[in-house]
Amino acid sequence: MASSKSEYVFYAPIPSGPYNPQPQQNVVVLTHYRPTPDYCCQRSLRLCISITTSLLLLSAAVFFLYPSDPTLQLARINLNHVRINAAPKPTLDLSFSLTIRVRNRDFFSLNYDSLKVTVGYRARELGVVSSDGGRVRARASSYVNATLVIDGLQVLHDVFYLLEDLAKGVIPFDTDTEVDGSLGLLFFRIPIKARASCEVYVGTTNQTVVREDCYSK
């Protein structure tokens, strides 16, 4: 019976040649990147510019879209007639024709419910006239006409001032204009109110306005 005997076998690597190339492994070692000071400054500058631009755009949007009250201006005032009645009591008859300019400075339409004009003499109310509501387009103006007629107004308390003004030929009146309404902002209605006062000096000879000084409140 034949017995087997273990034999040691040596395996040699296959020699590399043009037909059996050996794969090569390349290792790339990257060093830690440290940004330069110029790069950090440029990055901070870009960040500051972006934040500043965003704030400017936000401020501009708030400035243009934030609702503001309309402006009122006494565009025209004419004294139709004025007469002093001495007997039996000192009374005053006068008639005014006024044109009020309502200017909407916002980018949304303005709906006003009423416009009221009060005419006074030396801090005393003579009469009030009001008009119906209306609508003013965005960034536009609207003109409202009103007529005030006063007959038989007793001026007993101011008779001395009235006689003095008649001697000068000029009677000072003061007008107070007020408008109430709402501003349409998308689905919301923002209530607004505007008021303007004027001092009007009317000549008694030709019944015309000599001078007027107006200011908003």
mmCIF file of C-alpha atoms in Angstrom:
data_model
loop_
_atom_site.group_PDB
_atom_site.id
_atom_site.type_symbol
_atom_site.label_atom_id
_atom_site.label_comp_id
_atom_site.label_asym_id
_atom_site.label_seq_id
_atom_site.Cartn_x
_atom_site.Cartn_y
_atom_site.Cartn_z
ATOM 1 C CA MET A 1 0.000 0.000 0.000
ATOM 2 C CA ALA A 2 1.458 3.269 -1.098
ATOM 3 C CA SER A 3 1.619 6.044 1.438
ATOM 4 C CA SER A 4 1.299 9.773 0.530
ATOM 5 C CA LYS A 5 3.845 12.228 1.711
ATOM 6 C CA SER A 6 3.085 15.940 2.140
ATOM 7 C CA GLU A 7 5.167 18.166 0.016
ATOM 8 C CA TYR A 8 5.877 21.883 0.449
ATOM 9 C CA VAL A 9 4.796 23.947 -2.563
ATOM 10 C CA PHE A 10 6.243 27.428 -3.104
ATOM 11 C CA TYR A 11 4.075 29.990 -4.929
ATOM 12 C CA ALA A 12 5.947 32.798 -6.532
ATOM 13 C CA PRO A 13 4.194 35.978 -7.717
ATOM 14 C CA ILE A 14 3.628 36.355 -11.379
ATOM 15 C CA PRO A 15 6.249 38.639 -12.736
ATOM 16 C CA SER A 16 4.976 41.905 -14.096
ATOM 17 C CA GLY A 17 5.391 42.454 -17.719
ATOM 18 C CA PRO A 18 3.884 44.342 -20.574
ATOM 19 C CA TYR A 19 1.002 41.878 -20.664
ATOM 20 C CA ASN A 20 0.483 41.548 -16.907
ATOM 21 C CA PRO A 21 0.834 45.012 -15.352
ATOM 22 C CA GLN A 22 0.553 45.327 -11.596
ATOM 23 C CA PRO A 23 -1.977 47.922 -10.324
ATOM 24 C CA GLN A 24 -0.446 50.874 -8.524
ATOM 25 C CA GLN A 25 -2.080 52.592 -5.557
ATOM 26 C CA ASN A 26 -1.573 56.344 -5.188
ATOM 27 C CA VAL A 27 -2.328 58.076 -1.894
ATOM 28 C CA VAL A 28 -2.979 61.825 -1.804
ATOM 29 C CA VAL A 29 -2.494 63.524 1.542
ATOM 30 C CA LEU A 30 -4.421 66.819 1.964
ATOM 31 C CA THR A 31 -3.213 69.371 4.409
ATOM 32 C CA HIS A 32 -5.589 71.357 6.640
ATOM 33 C CA TYR A 33 -6.934 74.437 4.773
ATOM 34 C CA ARG A 34 -6.557 77.699 6.560
ATOM 35 C CA PRO A 35 -8.409 80.673 4.994
ATOM 36 C CA THR A 36 -6.344 83.730 4.371
ATOM 37 C CA PRO A 37 -7.198 87.041 6.074
ATOM 38 C CA ASP A 38 -8.258 88.536 2.717
ATOM 39 C CA TYR A 39 -10.802 85.765 2.188
ATOM 40 C CA CYS A 40 -12.301 86.326 5.646
ATOM 41 C CA CYS A 41 -12.596 90.061 4.996
ATOM 42 C CA GLN A 42 -14.305 89.506 1.651
ATOM 43 C CA ARG A 43 -16.759 87.059 3.176
ATOM 44 C CA SER A 44 -17.623 89.463 6.003
ATOM 45 C CA LEU A 45 -18.024 92.291 3.505
ATOM 46 C CA ARG A 46 -20.430 90.272 1.355
ATOM 47 C CA LEU A 47 -22.444 89.352 4.437
ATOM 48 C CA CYS A 48 -22.678 92.993 5.537
ATOM 49 C CA ILE A 49 -23.751 94.089 2.052
ATOM 50 C CA SER A 50 -26.479 91.424 1.949
ATOM 51 C CA ILE A 51 -27.851 92.404 5.370
ATOM 52 C CA THR A 52 -27.752 96.122 4.529
ATOM 53 C CA THR A 53 -29.542 95.567 1.217
ATOM 54 C CA SER A 54 -32.254 93.514 2.904
ATOM 55 C CA LEU A 55 -32.804 96.184 5.556
ATOM 56 C CA LEU A 56 -33.000 98.923 2.922
ATOM 57 C CA LEU A 57 -35.557 96.986 0.887
ATOM 58 C CA LEU A 58 -37.628 96.297 3.999
ATOM 59 C CA SER A 59 -37.493 99.958 5.046
ATOM 60 C CA ALA A 60 -38.530 101.091 1.564
ATOM 61 C CA ALA A 61 -41.474 98.681 1.559
ATOM 62 C CA VAL A 62 -42.649 99.923 4.966
ATOM 63 C CA PHE A 63 -42.215 103.568 3.908
ATOM 64 C CA PHE A 64 -44.249 103.225 0.712
ATOM 65 C CA LEU A 65 -46.917 100.830 1.976
ATOM 66 C CA TYR A 66 -47.515 102.228 5.469
ATOM 67 C CA PRO A 67 -50.870 104.074 5.412
ATOM 68 C CA SER A 68 -50.886 107.822 6.007
ATOM 69 C CA ASP A 69 -53.665 110.352 6.505
ATOM 70 C CA PRO A 70 -54.863 112.301 3.461
ATOM 71 C CA THR A 71 -53.998 115.964 3.059
ATOM 72 C CA LEU A 72 -56.681 118.642 2.895
ATOM 73 C CA GLN A 73 -56.303 121.943 1.121
ATOM 74 C CA LEU A 74 -58.700 124.827 0.667
ATOM 75 C CA ALA A 75 -58.305 125.082 -3.094
ATOM 76 C CA ARG A 76 -60.836 127.877 -3.617
ATOM 77 C CA ILE A 77 -63.060 130.083 -1.477
ATOM 78 C CA ASN A 78 -65.419 132.754 -2.731
ATOM 79 C CA LEU A 79 -67.556 135.084 -0.683
ATOM 80 C CA ASN A 80 -70.887 135.256 -2.486
ATOM 81 C CA HIS A 81 -72.325 138.041 -0.358
ATOM 82 C CA VAL A 82 -71.941 139.627 3.070
ATOM 83 C CA ARG A 83 -74.337 142.075 4.686
ATOM 84 C CA ILE A 84 -74.602 143.644 8.106
ATOM 85 C CA ASN A 85 -78.096 144.272 9.470
ATOM 86 C CA ALA A 86 -78.154 146.950 12.165
ATOM 87 C CA ALA A 87 -81.854 146.893 13.115
ATOM 88 C CA PRO A 88 -83.529 145.639 15.122
ATOM 89 C CA LYS A 89 -80.442 143.715 16.287
ATOM 90 C CA PRO A 90 -76.974 143.490 14.769
ATOM 91 C CA THR A 91 -77.060 140.421 12.528
ATOM 92 C CA LEU A 92 -74.830 139.070 9.800
ATOM 93 C CA ASP A 93 -75.832 137.540 6.459
ATOM 94 C CA LEU A 94 -73.154 135.829 4.396
ATOM 95 C CA SER A 95 -72.625 133.046 1.886
ATOM 96 C CA PHE A 96 -69.447 131.112 1.110
ATOM 97 C CA SER A 97 -68.572 128.843 -1.821
ATOM 98 C CA LEU A 98 -65.693 126.523 -1.015
ATOM 99 C CA THR A 99 -63.707 123.910 -2.922
ATOM 100 C CA ILE A 100 -61.776 121.403 -0.827
ATOM 101 C CA ARG A 101 -58.983 119.307 -2.306
ATOM 102 C CA VAL A 102 -58.575 115.828 -0.800
ATOM 103 C CA ARG A 103 -55.243 114.247 -1.766
ATOM 104 C CA ASN A 104 -54.525 110.558 -1.210
ATOM 105 C CA ARG A 105 -50.772 109.982 -0.843
ATOM 106 C CA ASP A 106 -50.995 106.208 -0.376
ATOM 107 C CA PHE A 107 -50.789 103.384 -2.901
ATOM 108 C CA PHE A 108 -54.300 102.227 -1.962
ATOM 109 C CA SER A 109 -57.702 103.741 -2.650
ATOM 110 C CA LEU A 110 -59.337 106.026 -0.091
ATOM 111 C CA ASN A 111 -63.038 105.942 0.773
ATOM 112 C CA TYR A 112 -64.235 108.888 2.839
ATOM 113 C CA ASP A 113 -67.633 108.824 4.507
ATOM 114 C CA SER A 114 -68.148 112.531 5.050
ATOM 115 C CA LEU A 115 -66.465 115.895 4.713
ATOM 116 C CA LYS A 116 -67.363 118.685 7.128
ATOM 117 C CA VAL A 117 -66.454 122.370 6.880
ATOM 118 C CA THR A 118 -66.925 124.752 9.807
ATOM 119 C CA VAL A 119 -66.769 128.538 9.375
ATOM 120 C CA GLY A 120 -66.173 130.802 12.370
ATOM 121 C CA TYR A 121 -65.524 134.403 13.295
ATOM 122 C CA ARG A 122 -63.098 135.262 16.094
ATOM 123 C CA ALA A 123 -63.186 131.766 17.625
ATOM 124 C CA ARG A 124 -66.993 131.642 17.401
ATOM 125 C CA GLU A 125 -68.672 129.077 15.182
ATOM 126 C CA LEU A 126 -70.947 130.593 12.548
ATOM 127 C CA GLY A 127 -72.114 127.532 10.648
ATOM 128 C CA VAL A 128 -71.304 124.020 9.458
ATOM 129 C CA VAL A 129 -71.697 122.460 6.027
ATOM 130 C CA SER A 130 -71.116 118.798 5.180
ATOM 131 C CA SER A 131 -70.975 116.745 2.004
ATOM 132 C CA ASP A 132 -71.554 113.116 1.123
ATOM 133 C CA GLY A 133 -68.814 110.538 0.943
ATOM 134 C CA GLY A 134 -66.680 109.690 -2.044
ATOM 135 C CA ARG A 135 -63.693 107.752 -3.299
ATOM 136 C CA VAL A 136 -60.168 108.897 -4.100
ATOM 137 C CA ARG A 137 -57.909 106.695 -6.181
ATOM 138 C CA ALA A 138 -54.398 105.781 -5.111
ATOM 139 C CA ARG A 139 -51.897 108.634 -5.492
ATOM 140 C CA ALA A 140 -54.653 110.945 -6.759
ATOM 141 C CA SER A 141 -56.746 113.935 -5.673
ATOM 142 C CA SER A 142 -60.447 114.718 -5.539
ATOM 143 C CA TYR A 143 -62.208 118.091 -5.324
ATOM 144 C CA VAL A 144 -65.320 118.605 -3.201
ATOM 145 C CA ASN A 145 -67.544 121.677 -3.557
ATOM 146 C CA ALA A 146 -69.563 123.054 -0.656
ATOM 147 C CA THR A 147 -71.722 126.136 -0.079
ATOM 148 C CA LEU A 148 -72.422 127.707 3.294
ATOM 149 C CA VAL A 149 -75.309 130.167 3.704
ATOM 150 C CA ILE A 150 -75.847 132.034 6.979
ATOM 151 C CA ASP A 151 -78.755 134.434 7.417
ATOM 152 C CA GLY A 152 -79.624 136.463 10.483
ATOM 153 C CA LEU A 153 -76.692 135.449 12.635
ATOM 154 C CA GLN A 154 -76.660 137.526 15.790
ATOM 155 C CA VAL A 155 -73.309 139.167 16.426
ATOM 156 C CA LEU A 156 -74.200 141.103 19.555
ATOM 157 C CA HIS A 157 -71.210 139.766 21.487
ATOM 158 C CA ASP A 158 -68.785 140.620 18.693
ATOM 159 C CA VAL A 159 -70.394 143.820 17.478
ATOM 160 C CA PHE A 160 -67.456 146.010 18.508
ATOM 161 C CA TYR A 161 -64.938 143.766 16.738
ATOM 162 C CA LEU A 162 -67.219 143.591 13.720
ATOM 163 C CA LEU A 163 -67.516 147.385 13.521
ATOM 164 C CA GLU A 164 -63.750 147.667 13.788
ATOM 165 C CA ASP A 165 -63.237 145.117 11.002
ATOM 166 C CA LEU A 166 -65.786 146.906 8.830
ATOM 167 C CA ALA A 167 -63.905 150.148 9.329
ATOM 168 C CA LYS A 168 -60.712 148.403 8.192
ATOM 169 C CA GLY A 169 -62.499 146.894 5.204
ATOM 170 C CA VAL A 170 -61.420 143.309 5.996
ATOM 171 C CA ILE A 171 -63.284 140.655 8.018
ATOM 172 C CA PRO A 172 -61.258 137.653 9.265
ATOM 173 C CA PHE A 173 -62.913 134.250 9.153
ATOM 174 C CA ASP A 174 -61.549 130.866 10.127
ATOM 175 C CA THR A 175 -62.470 127.582 8.465
ATOM 176 C CA ASP A 176 -61.958 124.087 9.809
ATOM 177 C CA THR A 177 -62.205 121.118 7.421
ATOM 178 C CA GLU A 178 -62.414 117.511 8.596
ATOM 179 C CA VAL A 179 -62.718 114.265 6.651
ATOM 180 C CA ASP A 180 -63.403 110.756 7.975
ATOM 181 C CA GLY A 181 -62.899 107.606 5.960
ATOM 182 C CA SER A 182 -61.077 104.338 5.571
ATOM 183 C CA LEU A 183 -58.141 103.089 3.546
ATOM 184 C CA GLY A 184 -58.472 99.821 1.636
ATOM 185 C CA LEU A 185 -55.427 97.652 2.385
ATOM 186 C CA LEU A 186 -55.962 94.197 0.820
ATOM 187 C CA PHE A 187 -58.821 92.690 2.871
ATOM 188 C CA PHE A 188 -58.545 95.220 5.698
ATOM 189 C CA ARG A 189 -60.091 98.642 6.273
ATOM 190 C CA ILE A 190 -57.908 101.109 8.149
ATOM 191 C CA PRO A 191 -59.797 104.112 9.606
ATOM 192 C CA ILE A 192 -58.222 107.486 8.888
ATOM 193 C CA LYS A 193 -58.996 111.096 9.726
ATOM 194 C CA ALA A 194 -57.574 114.360 8.427
ATOM 195 C CA ARG A 195 -58.101 117.960 9.458
ATOM 196 C CA ALA A 196 -57.020 121.333 8.105
ATOM 197 C CA SER A 197 -57.630 124.877 9.328
ATOM 198 C CA CYS A 198 -57.486 128.156 7.430
ATOM 199 C CA GLU A 199 -57.625 131.832 8.331
ATOM 200 C CA VAL A 200 -59.416 133.724 5.581
ATOM 201 C CA TYR A 201 -59.483 137.525 5.268
ATOM 202 C CA VAL A 202 -62.395 138.805 3.179
ATOM 203 C CA GLY A 203 -62.607 142.334 1.793
ATOM 204 C CA THR A 204 -65.953 144.043 2.396
ATOM 205 C CA THR A 205 -65.728 146.335 -0.632
ATOM 206 C CA ASN A 206 -65.575 143.797 -3.448
ATOM 207 C CA GLN A 207 -66.377 140.727 -1.286
ATOM 208 C CA THR A 208 -63.259 138.815 -2.321
ATOM 209 C CA VAL A 209 -60.655 136.901 -0.374
ATOM 210 C CA VAL A 210 -57.695 139.162 0.363
ATOM 211 C CA ARG A 211 -55.474 136.574 2.065
ATOM 212 C CA GLU A 212 -55.671 133.057 3.436
ATOM 213 C CA ASP A 213 -53.320 131.037 5.660
ATOM 214 C CA CYS A 214 -53.864 127.272 5.885
ATOM 215 C CA TYR A 215 -52.185 124.530 7.892
ATOM 216 C CA SER A 216 -52.859 120.846 8.543
ATOM 217 C CA LYS A 217 -53.478 119.299 11.949
#
